[in-house]
Short mmCIF file of C-alpha atoms in Angstrom, two decimals:
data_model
loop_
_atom_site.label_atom_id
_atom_site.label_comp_id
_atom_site.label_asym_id
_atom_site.label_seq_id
_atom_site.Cartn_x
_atom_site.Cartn_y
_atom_site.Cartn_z
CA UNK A 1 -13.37 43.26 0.81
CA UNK A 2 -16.93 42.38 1.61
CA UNK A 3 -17.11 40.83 5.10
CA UNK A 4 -18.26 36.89 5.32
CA UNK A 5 -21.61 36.78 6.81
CA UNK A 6 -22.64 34.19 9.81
CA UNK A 7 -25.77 32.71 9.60
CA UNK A 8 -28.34 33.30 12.71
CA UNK A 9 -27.17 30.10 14.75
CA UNK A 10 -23.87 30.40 13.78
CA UNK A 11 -23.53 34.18 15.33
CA UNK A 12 -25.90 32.76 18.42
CA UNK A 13 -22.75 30.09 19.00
CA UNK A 14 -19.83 32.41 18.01
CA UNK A 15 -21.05 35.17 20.33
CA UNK A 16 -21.37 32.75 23.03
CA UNK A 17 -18.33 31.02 22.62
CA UNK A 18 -16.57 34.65 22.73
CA UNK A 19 -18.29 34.97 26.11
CA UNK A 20 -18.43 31.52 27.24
CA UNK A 21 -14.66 31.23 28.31
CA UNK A 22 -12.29 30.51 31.07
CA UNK A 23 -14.32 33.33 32.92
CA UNK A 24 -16.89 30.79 33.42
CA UNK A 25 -15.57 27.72 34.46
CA UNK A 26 -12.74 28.58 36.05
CA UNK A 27 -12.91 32.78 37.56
CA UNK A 28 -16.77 32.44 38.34
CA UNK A 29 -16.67 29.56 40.80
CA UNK A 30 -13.92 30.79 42.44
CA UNK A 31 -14.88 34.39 42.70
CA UNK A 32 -18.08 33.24 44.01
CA UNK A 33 -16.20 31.34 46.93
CA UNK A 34 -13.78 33.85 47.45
CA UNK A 35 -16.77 36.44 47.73
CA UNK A 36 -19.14 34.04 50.26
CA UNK A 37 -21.28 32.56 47.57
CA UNK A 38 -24.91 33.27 47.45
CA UNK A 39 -25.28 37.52 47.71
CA UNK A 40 -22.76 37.56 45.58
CA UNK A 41 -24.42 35.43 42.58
CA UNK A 42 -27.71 37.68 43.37
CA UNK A 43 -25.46 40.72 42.62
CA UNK A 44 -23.79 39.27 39.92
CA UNK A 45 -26.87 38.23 38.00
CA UNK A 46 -28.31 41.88 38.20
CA UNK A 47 -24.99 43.67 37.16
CA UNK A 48 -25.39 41.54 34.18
CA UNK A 49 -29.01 42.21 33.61
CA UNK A 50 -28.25 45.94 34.06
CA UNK A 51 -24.76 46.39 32.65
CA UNK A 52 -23.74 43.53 30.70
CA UNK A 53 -27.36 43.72 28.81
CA UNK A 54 -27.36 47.17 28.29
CA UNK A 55 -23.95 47.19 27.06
CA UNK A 56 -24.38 44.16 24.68
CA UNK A 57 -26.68 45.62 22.70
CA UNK A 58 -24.95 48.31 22.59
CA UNK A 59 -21.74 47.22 21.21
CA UNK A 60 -23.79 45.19 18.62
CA UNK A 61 -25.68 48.12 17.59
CA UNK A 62 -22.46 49.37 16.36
CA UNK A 63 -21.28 46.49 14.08
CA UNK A 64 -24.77 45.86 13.19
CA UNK A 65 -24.83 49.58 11.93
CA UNK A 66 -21.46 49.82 10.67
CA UNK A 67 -20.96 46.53 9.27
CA UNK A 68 -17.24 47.16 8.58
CA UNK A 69 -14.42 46.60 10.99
CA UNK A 70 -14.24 48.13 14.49
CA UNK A 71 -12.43 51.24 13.49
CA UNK A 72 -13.93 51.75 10.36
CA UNK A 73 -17.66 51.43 11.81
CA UNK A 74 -16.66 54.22 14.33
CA UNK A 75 -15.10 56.51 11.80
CA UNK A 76 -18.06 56.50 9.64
CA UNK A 77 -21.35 56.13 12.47
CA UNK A 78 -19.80 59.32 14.21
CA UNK A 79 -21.52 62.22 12.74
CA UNK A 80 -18.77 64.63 13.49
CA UNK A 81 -15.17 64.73 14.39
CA UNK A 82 -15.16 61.26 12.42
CA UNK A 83 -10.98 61.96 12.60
CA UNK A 84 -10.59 61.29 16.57
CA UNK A 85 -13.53 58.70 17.10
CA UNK A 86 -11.90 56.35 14.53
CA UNK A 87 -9.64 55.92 17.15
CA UNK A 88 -11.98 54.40 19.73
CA UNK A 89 -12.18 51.27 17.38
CA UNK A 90 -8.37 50.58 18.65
CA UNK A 91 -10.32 49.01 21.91
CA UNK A 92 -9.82 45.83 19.20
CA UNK A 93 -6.11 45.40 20.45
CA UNK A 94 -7.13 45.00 24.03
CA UNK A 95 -8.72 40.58 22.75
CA UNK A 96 -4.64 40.69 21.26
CA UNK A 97 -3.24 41.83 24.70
CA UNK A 98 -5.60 39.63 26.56
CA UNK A 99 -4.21 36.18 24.32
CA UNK A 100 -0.90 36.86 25.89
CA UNK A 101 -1.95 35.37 28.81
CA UNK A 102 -4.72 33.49 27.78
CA UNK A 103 -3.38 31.15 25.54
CA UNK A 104 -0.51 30.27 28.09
CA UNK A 105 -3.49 29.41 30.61
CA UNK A 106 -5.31 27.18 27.58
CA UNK A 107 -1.73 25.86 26.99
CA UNK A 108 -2.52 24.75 31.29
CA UNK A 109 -5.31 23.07 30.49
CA UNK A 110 -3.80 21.07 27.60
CA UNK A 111 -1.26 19.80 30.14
CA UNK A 112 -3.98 18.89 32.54
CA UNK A 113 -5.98 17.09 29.55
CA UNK A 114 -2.87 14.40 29.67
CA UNK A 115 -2.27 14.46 33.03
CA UNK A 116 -5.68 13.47 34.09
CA UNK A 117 -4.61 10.16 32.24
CA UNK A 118 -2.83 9.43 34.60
CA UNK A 119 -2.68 8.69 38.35
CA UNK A 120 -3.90 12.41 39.82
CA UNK A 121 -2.10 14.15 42.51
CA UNK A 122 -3.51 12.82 46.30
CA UNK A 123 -3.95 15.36 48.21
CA UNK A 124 -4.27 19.07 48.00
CA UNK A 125 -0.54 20.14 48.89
CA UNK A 126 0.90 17.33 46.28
CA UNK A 127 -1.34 19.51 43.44
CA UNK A 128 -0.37 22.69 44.39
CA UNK A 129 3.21 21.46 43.94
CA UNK A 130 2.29 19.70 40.89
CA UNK A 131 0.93 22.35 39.42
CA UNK A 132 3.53 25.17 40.99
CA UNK A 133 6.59 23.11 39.19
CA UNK A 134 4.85 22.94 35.99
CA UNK A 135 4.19 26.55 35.53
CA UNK A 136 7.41 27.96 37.68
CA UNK A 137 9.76 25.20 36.10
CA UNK A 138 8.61 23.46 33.25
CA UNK A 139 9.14 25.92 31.13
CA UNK A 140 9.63 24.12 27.56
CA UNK A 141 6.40 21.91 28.05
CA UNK A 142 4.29 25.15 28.30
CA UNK A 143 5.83 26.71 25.31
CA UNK A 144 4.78 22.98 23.67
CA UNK A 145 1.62 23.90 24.23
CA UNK A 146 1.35 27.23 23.71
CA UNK A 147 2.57 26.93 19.93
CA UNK A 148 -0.15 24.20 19.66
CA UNK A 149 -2.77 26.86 20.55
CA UNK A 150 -0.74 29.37 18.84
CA UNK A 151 -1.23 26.84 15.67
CA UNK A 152 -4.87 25.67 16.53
CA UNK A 153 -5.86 29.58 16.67
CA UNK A 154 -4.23 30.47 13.33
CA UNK A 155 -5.53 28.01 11.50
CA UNK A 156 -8.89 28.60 12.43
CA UNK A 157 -9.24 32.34 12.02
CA UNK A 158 -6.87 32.22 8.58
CA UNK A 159 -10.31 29.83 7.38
CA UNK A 160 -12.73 32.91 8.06
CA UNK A 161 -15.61 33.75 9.65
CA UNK A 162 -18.03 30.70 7.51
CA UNK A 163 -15.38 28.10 7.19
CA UNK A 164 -13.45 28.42 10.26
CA UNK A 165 -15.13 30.33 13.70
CA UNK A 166 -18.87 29.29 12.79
CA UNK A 167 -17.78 25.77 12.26
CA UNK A 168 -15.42 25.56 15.39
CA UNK A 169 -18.31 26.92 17.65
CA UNK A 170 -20.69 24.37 15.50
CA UNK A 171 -18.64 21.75 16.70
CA UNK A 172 -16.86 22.89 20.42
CA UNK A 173 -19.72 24.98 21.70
CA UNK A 174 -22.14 21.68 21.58
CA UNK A 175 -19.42 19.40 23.29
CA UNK A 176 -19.05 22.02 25.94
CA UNK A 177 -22.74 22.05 26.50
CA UNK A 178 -23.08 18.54 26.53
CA UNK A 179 -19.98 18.14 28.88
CA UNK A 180 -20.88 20.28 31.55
CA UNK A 181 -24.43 19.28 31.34
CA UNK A 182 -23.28 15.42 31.99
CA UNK A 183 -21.11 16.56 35.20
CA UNK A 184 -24.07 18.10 36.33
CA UNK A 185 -26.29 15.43 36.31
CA UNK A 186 -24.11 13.44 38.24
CA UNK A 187 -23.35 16.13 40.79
CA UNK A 188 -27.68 16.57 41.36
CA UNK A 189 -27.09 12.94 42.77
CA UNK A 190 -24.23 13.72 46.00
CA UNK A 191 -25.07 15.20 48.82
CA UNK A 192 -22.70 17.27 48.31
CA UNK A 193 -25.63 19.14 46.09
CA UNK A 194 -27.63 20.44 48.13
CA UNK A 195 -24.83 22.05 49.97
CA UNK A 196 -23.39 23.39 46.40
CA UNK A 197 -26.71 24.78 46.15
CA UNK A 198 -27.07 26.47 49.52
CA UNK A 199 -24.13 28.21 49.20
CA UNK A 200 -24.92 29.29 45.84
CA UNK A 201 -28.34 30.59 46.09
CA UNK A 202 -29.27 31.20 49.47
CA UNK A 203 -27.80 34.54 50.45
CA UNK A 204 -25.67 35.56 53.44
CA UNK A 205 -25.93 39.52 52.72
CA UNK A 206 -23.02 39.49 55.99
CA UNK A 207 -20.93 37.98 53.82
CA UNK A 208 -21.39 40.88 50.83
CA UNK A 209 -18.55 43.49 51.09
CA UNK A 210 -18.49 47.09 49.21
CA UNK A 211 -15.27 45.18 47.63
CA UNK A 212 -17.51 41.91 46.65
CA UNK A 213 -20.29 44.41 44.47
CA UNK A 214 -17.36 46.06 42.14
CA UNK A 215 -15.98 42.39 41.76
CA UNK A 216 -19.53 41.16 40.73
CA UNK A 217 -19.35 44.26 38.58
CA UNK A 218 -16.14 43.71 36.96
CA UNK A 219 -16.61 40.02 36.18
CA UNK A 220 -20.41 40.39 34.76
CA UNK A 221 -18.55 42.80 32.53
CA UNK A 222 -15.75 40.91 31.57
CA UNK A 223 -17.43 37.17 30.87
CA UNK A 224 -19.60 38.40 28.53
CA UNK A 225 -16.58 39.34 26.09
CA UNK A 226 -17.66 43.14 25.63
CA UNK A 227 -15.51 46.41 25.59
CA UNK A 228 -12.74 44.97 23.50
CA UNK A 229 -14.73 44.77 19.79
CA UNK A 230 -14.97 40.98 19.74
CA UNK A 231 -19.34 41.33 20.27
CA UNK A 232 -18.83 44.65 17.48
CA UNK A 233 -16.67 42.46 14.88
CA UNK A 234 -19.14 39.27 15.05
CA UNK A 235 -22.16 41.51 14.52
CA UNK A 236 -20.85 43.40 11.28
CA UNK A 237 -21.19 39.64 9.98
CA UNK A 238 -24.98 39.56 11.49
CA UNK A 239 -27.67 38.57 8.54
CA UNK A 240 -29.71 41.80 7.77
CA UNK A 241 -32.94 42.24 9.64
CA UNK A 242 -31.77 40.68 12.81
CA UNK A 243 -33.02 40.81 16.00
CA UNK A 244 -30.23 42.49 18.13
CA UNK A 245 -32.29 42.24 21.50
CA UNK A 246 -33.22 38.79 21.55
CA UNK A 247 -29.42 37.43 19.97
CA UNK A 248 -28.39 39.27 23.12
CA UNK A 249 -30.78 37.39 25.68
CA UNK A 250 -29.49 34.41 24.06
CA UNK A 251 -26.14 35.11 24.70
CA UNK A 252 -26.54 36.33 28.00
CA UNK A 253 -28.72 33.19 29.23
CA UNK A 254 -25.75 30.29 27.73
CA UNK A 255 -22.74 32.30 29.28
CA UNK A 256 -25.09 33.16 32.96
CA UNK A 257 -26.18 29.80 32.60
CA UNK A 258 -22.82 27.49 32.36
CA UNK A 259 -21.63 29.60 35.16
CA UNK A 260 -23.98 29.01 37.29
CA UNK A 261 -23.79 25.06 36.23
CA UNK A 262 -20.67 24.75 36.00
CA UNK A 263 -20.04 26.45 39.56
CA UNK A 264 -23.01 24.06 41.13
CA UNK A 265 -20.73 21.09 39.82
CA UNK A 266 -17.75 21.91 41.10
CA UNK A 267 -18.65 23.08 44.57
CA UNK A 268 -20.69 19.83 44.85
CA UNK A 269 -17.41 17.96 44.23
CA UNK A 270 -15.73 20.13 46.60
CA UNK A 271 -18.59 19.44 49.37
CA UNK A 272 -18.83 15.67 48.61
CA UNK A 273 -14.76 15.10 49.27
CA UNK A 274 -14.54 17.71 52.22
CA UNK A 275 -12.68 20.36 50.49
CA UNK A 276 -13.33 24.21 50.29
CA UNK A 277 -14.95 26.77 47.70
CA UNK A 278 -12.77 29.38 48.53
CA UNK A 279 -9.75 28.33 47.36
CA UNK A 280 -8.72 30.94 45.33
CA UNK A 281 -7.86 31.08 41.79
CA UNK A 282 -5.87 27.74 41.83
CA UNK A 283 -9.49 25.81 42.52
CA UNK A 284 -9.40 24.38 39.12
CA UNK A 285 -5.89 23.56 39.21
CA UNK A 286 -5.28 22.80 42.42
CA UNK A 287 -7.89 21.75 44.50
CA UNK A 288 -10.28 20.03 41.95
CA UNK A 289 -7.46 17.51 40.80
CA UNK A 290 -7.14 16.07 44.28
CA UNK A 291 -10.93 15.97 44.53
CA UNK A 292 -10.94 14.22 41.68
CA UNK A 293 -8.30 11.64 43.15
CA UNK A 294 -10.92 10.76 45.92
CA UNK A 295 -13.23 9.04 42.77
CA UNK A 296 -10.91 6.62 41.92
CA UNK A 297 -10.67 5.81 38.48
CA UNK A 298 -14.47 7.89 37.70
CA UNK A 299 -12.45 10.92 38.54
CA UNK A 300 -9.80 10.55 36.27
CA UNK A 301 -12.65 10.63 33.99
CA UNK A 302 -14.54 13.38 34.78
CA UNK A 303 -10.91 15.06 35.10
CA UNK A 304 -10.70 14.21 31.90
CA UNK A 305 -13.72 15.16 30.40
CA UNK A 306 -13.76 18.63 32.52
CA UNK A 307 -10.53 19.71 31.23
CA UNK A 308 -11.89 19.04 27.18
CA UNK A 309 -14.34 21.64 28.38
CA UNK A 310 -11.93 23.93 30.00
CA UNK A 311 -10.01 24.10 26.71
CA UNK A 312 -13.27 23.93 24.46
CA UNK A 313 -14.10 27.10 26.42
CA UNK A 314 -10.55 28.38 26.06
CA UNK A 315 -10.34 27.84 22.26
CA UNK A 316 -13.86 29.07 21.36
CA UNK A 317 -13.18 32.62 23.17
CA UNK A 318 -9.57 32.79 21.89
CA UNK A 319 -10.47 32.99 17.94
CA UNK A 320 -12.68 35.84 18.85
CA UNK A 321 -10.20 37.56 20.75
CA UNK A 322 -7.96 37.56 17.94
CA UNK A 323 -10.82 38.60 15.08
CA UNK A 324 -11.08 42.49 15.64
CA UNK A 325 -7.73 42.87 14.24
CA UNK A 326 -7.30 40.89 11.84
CA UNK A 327 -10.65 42.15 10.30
CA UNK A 328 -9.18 45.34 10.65
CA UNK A 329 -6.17 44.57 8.69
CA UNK A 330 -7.99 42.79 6.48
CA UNK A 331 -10.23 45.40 5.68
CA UNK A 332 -7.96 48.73 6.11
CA UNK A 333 -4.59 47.33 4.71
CA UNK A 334 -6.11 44.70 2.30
CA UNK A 335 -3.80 41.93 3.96
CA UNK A 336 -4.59 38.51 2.72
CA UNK A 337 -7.06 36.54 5.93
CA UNK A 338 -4.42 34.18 5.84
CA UNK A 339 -1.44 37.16 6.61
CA UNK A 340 -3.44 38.56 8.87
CA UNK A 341 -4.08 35.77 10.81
CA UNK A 342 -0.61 34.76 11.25
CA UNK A 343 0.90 38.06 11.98
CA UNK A 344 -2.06 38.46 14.42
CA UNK A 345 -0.85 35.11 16.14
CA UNK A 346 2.84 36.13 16.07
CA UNK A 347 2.03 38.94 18.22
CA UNK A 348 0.66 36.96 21.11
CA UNK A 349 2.89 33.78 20.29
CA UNK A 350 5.82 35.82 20.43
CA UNK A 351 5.01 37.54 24.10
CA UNK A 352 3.23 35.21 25.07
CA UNK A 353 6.76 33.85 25.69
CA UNK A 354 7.57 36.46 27.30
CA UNK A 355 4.48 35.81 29.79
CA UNK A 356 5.34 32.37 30.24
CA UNK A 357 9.21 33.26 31.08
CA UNK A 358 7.60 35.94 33.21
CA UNK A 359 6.35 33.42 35.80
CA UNK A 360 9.02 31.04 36.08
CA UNK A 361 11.56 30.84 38.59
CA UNK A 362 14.49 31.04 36.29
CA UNK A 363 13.45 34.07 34.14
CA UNK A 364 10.87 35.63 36.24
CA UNK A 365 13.47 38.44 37.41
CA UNK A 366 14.18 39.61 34.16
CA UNK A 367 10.57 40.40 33.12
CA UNK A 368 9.06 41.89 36.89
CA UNK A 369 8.46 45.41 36.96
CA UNK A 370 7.76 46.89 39.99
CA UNK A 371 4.86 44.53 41.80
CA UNK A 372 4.02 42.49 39.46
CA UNK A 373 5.97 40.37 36.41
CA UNK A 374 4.75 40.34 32.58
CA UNK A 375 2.11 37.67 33.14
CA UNK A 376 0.12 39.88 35.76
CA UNK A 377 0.81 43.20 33.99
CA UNK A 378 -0.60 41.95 30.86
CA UNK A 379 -3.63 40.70 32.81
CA UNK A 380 -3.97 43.69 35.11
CA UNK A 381 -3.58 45.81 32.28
CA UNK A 382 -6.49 44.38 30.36
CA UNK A 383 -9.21 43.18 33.22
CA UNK A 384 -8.69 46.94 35.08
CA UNK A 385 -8.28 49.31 32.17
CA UNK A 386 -8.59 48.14 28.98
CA UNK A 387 -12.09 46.77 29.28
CA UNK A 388 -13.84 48.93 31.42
CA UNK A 389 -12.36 51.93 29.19
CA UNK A 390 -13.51 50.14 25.93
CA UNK A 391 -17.43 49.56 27.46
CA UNK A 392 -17.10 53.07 28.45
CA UNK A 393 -16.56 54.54 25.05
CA UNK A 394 -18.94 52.43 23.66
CA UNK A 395 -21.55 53.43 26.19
CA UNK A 396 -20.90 57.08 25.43
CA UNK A 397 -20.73 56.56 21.66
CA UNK A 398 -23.91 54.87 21.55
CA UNK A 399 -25.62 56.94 23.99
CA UNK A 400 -24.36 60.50 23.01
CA UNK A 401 -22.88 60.46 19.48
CA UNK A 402 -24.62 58.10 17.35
CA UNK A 403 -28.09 60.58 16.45
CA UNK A 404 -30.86 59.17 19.13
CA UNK A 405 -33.29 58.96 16.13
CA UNK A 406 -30.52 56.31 14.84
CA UNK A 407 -30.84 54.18 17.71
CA UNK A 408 -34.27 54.31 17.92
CA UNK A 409 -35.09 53.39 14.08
CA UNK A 410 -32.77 50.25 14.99
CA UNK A 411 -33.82 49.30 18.78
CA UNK A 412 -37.24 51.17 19.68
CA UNK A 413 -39.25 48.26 18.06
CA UNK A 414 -36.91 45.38 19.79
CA UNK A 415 -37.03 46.87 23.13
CA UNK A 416 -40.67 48.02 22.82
CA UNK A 417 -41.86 49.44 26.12
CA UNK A 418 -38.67 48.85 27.86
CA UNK A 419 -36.53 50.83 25.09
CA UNK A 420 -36.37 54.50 27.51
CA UNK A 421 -35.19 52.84 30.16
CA UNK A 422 -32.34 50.91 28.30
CA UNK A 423 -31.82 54.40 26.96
CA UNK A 424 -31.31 55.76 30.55
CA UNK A 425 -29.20 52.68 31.38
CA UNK A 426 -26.65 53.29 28.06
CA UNK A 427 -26.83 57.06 28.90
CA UNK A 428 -26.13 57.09 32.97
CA UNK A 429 -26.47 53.88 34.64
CA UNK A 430 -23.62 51.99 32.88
CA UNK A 431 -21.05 54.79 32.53
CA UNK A 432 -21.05 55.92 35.82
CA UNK A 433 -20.86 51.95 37.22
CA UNK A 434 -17.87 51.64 34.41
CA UNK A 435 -16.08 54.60 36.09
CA UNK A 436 -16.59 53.67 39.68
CA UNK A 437 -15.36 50.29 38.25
CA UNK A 438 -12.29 51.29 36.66
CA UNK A 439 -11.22 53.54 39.53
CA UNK A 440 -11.56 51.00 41.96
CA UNK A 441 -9.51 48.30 40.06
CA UNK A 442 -6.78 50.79 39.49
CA UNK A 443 -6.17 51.54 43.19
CA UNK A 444 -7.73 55.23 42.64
CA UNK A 445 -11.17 54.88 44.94
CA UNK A 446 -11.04 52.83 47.95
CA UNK A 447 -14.88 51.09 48.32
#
């Protein structure tokens, strides 16, 4: 079956709303507190100069190439032992694993959308109860809204690549753009700003740990949506006679650049009401809301209007999640888009269930194993192995498989002067910053 093609914008909006996700709005600012602000941005924004650049191309280079589905495209670019590296394009499972948890935590935001129609918890220990009860107790609400995503997501994908993820990122990416954009603005005029922007940008290297640079690592990696096939699936549907390099500049420069926004916002909000950035991954759930509270009825606006975004985000990186495999079965099994899709959302529907029973008090016994429940092992699973293990082979492929004259025909004239050292960076730089990655994440080097 001959693979839907995006047009040039529409890839621009579908590769950024792959990498423009949760990771921004919600991880970034709080890593960036948790890590003491400033030095850590600095590192962050060369890691993804220097990894998540090099790496980009990369993994578009293959669907570009290949123009078939992930497997497929490393099956036939491999110019021997075609048998083993077809099995590299199974990094595509790792967006499925990934939607176990991460339509749960769109499922959150859903909640939070209604809730922020109403009077907002008052302080910061009301929230975190709020918020505890709901995902600990409430169990039959979250499943609510998990089937809506589980719905919303189906739907979408079972429409195609033209009809369905181009025209959802036509229509989300634009109102998240315009959203954040608007909470900016207002946040440039607290005083709160200029303290969001001190912390953000003017460095405090004594706060930069060996622990802070793999984390800066790890998430430059991760929020660009590469290593798990989603950035290799979109490009198999790139027009011919594109412009690789400068689609990935793009791409880079709107996912960098609502993190950085989007993190100026909220810690001016935090500033302006007296409460702190480092407050850990329940910042957006926890501490925000009560800020919020403190504007009166404007903040159960702007709580409002900040959780659309959240679950614009959410939504727009979900359907690309999901793609790699259905393409796949779409292309290797001949399924029907529409089969595909919904035995592709079955899959993370169904333990997805599993996640959400996972964390609540009730059920949570049943699914912990060892350390950590379902939930966490899902995510732990992904963010340490899974991804840094997919960029790896990918970095390898490209750099030592695919034939160097290949890669050159394709990127020498894109990267002009600069296309040896990417070459070095594809070759050395990124694998050994991958493994050092991985190892540290999985408890094996101590930094």
């Amino acid at each position: 079956m001959k693979i839907a093609r995006f047009s040039r914008i529409g890839f621009i909006l579908a590769a950024a709303g792959s990498a423009v996700g949760l990771g921004n709005i919600w991880k970034f600012p709080y890593i960036t507190g948790e890590n003491g602000g400033g030095a850590f941005v600095f590192v962050y924004l060369i890691t993804v100069m220097m990894i998540g650049f090099t790496l980009m191309i990369a993994e578009m280079l293959i669907g570009y190439m290949g123009r078939q589905d992930s497997i497929t495209n490393f099956e036939t670019l491999a110019p021997r032992h075609k048998h083993l590296w077809k099995y590299a394009g199974f990094i595509g499972i790792t967006g499925l694993i990934i939607m176990i948890f991460y339509a749960p935590v769109i499922g959150w935001t859903f909640h939070f959308i209604l809730l922020s129609l109403s009077p907002l918890p008052s302080s910061v220990a009301l929230a975190e109860r709020t918020f505890t009860e709901f995902i600990s107790i409430d169990i039959y609400s979250q499943i609510f809204y998990h089937t809506l995503v589980f719905l919303f997501v189906t739907t979408v994908v079972a429409r195609g690549i033209k009809g369905g993820i181009e025209k959802l990122n036509f229509i989300l990416m634009p109102v998240l753009i315009i959203t954040i954009s608007v909470m900016f603005l207002y946040a440039t005029t607290l005083s709160g700003f200029s303290q969001a922007w001190a912390f953000m940008f003017a460095p405090d290297w004594s706060k930069l740990t060996s622990a802070s640079l793999v984390t800066a690592v790890g998430h430059a990696f991760f929020t660009l949506s590469i290593g798990m096939a989603t950035i290799l699936t979109y490009s198999a549907s790139l027009p011919k006679e594109s412009n690789l390099v400068r689609s990935s500049l793009i791409v880079i420069a709107l996912d960098t650049g609502i993190a950085l926004v989007a993190g100026l916002t909220l810690f001016t909000f935090l500033y302006e009401y007296g409460a702190t950035p480092s407050a850990g991954p329940g910042l957006v759930f926890i501490s925000l809301p009560s800020v919020f509270y403190e504007m009166g009825i404007l903040g159960n606006i702007f709580a409002f209007v900040f959780f659309v975004a959240l679950a614009s985000a959410g939504l727009t990186s979900a359907v690309s999640l999901v793609e790699p495999i259905i393409q796949y079965l779409v292309e290797r099994f001949k399924f029907s888009r529409r089969n595909a899709a919904v035995l592709s959302g079955l899959f993370f529907y169904l333990f997805g269930i599993i996640a959400i029973l996972s964390i609540s008090k009730e059920y949570g016994h049943y699914f912990t194993f060892g350390s950590k429940n379902f939930f966490d092992w899902a995510d732990f699973m992904t963010a340490s192995v899974m991804l840094p293990l997919g960029g790896l082979i990918m970095a390898l492929f490209v750099g030592y498989v695919i034939e160097k004259e290949r890669v050159a025909a394709h990127l020498g004239k894109q990267l002009g002067i600069y296309y040896s050292l990417w070459y070095f960076s594809i070759r050395y730089v990124v694998p050994v910053a991958l493994i050092i990655v991985m190892l540290n994440l999985v408890g094996i080097l101590e930094l």
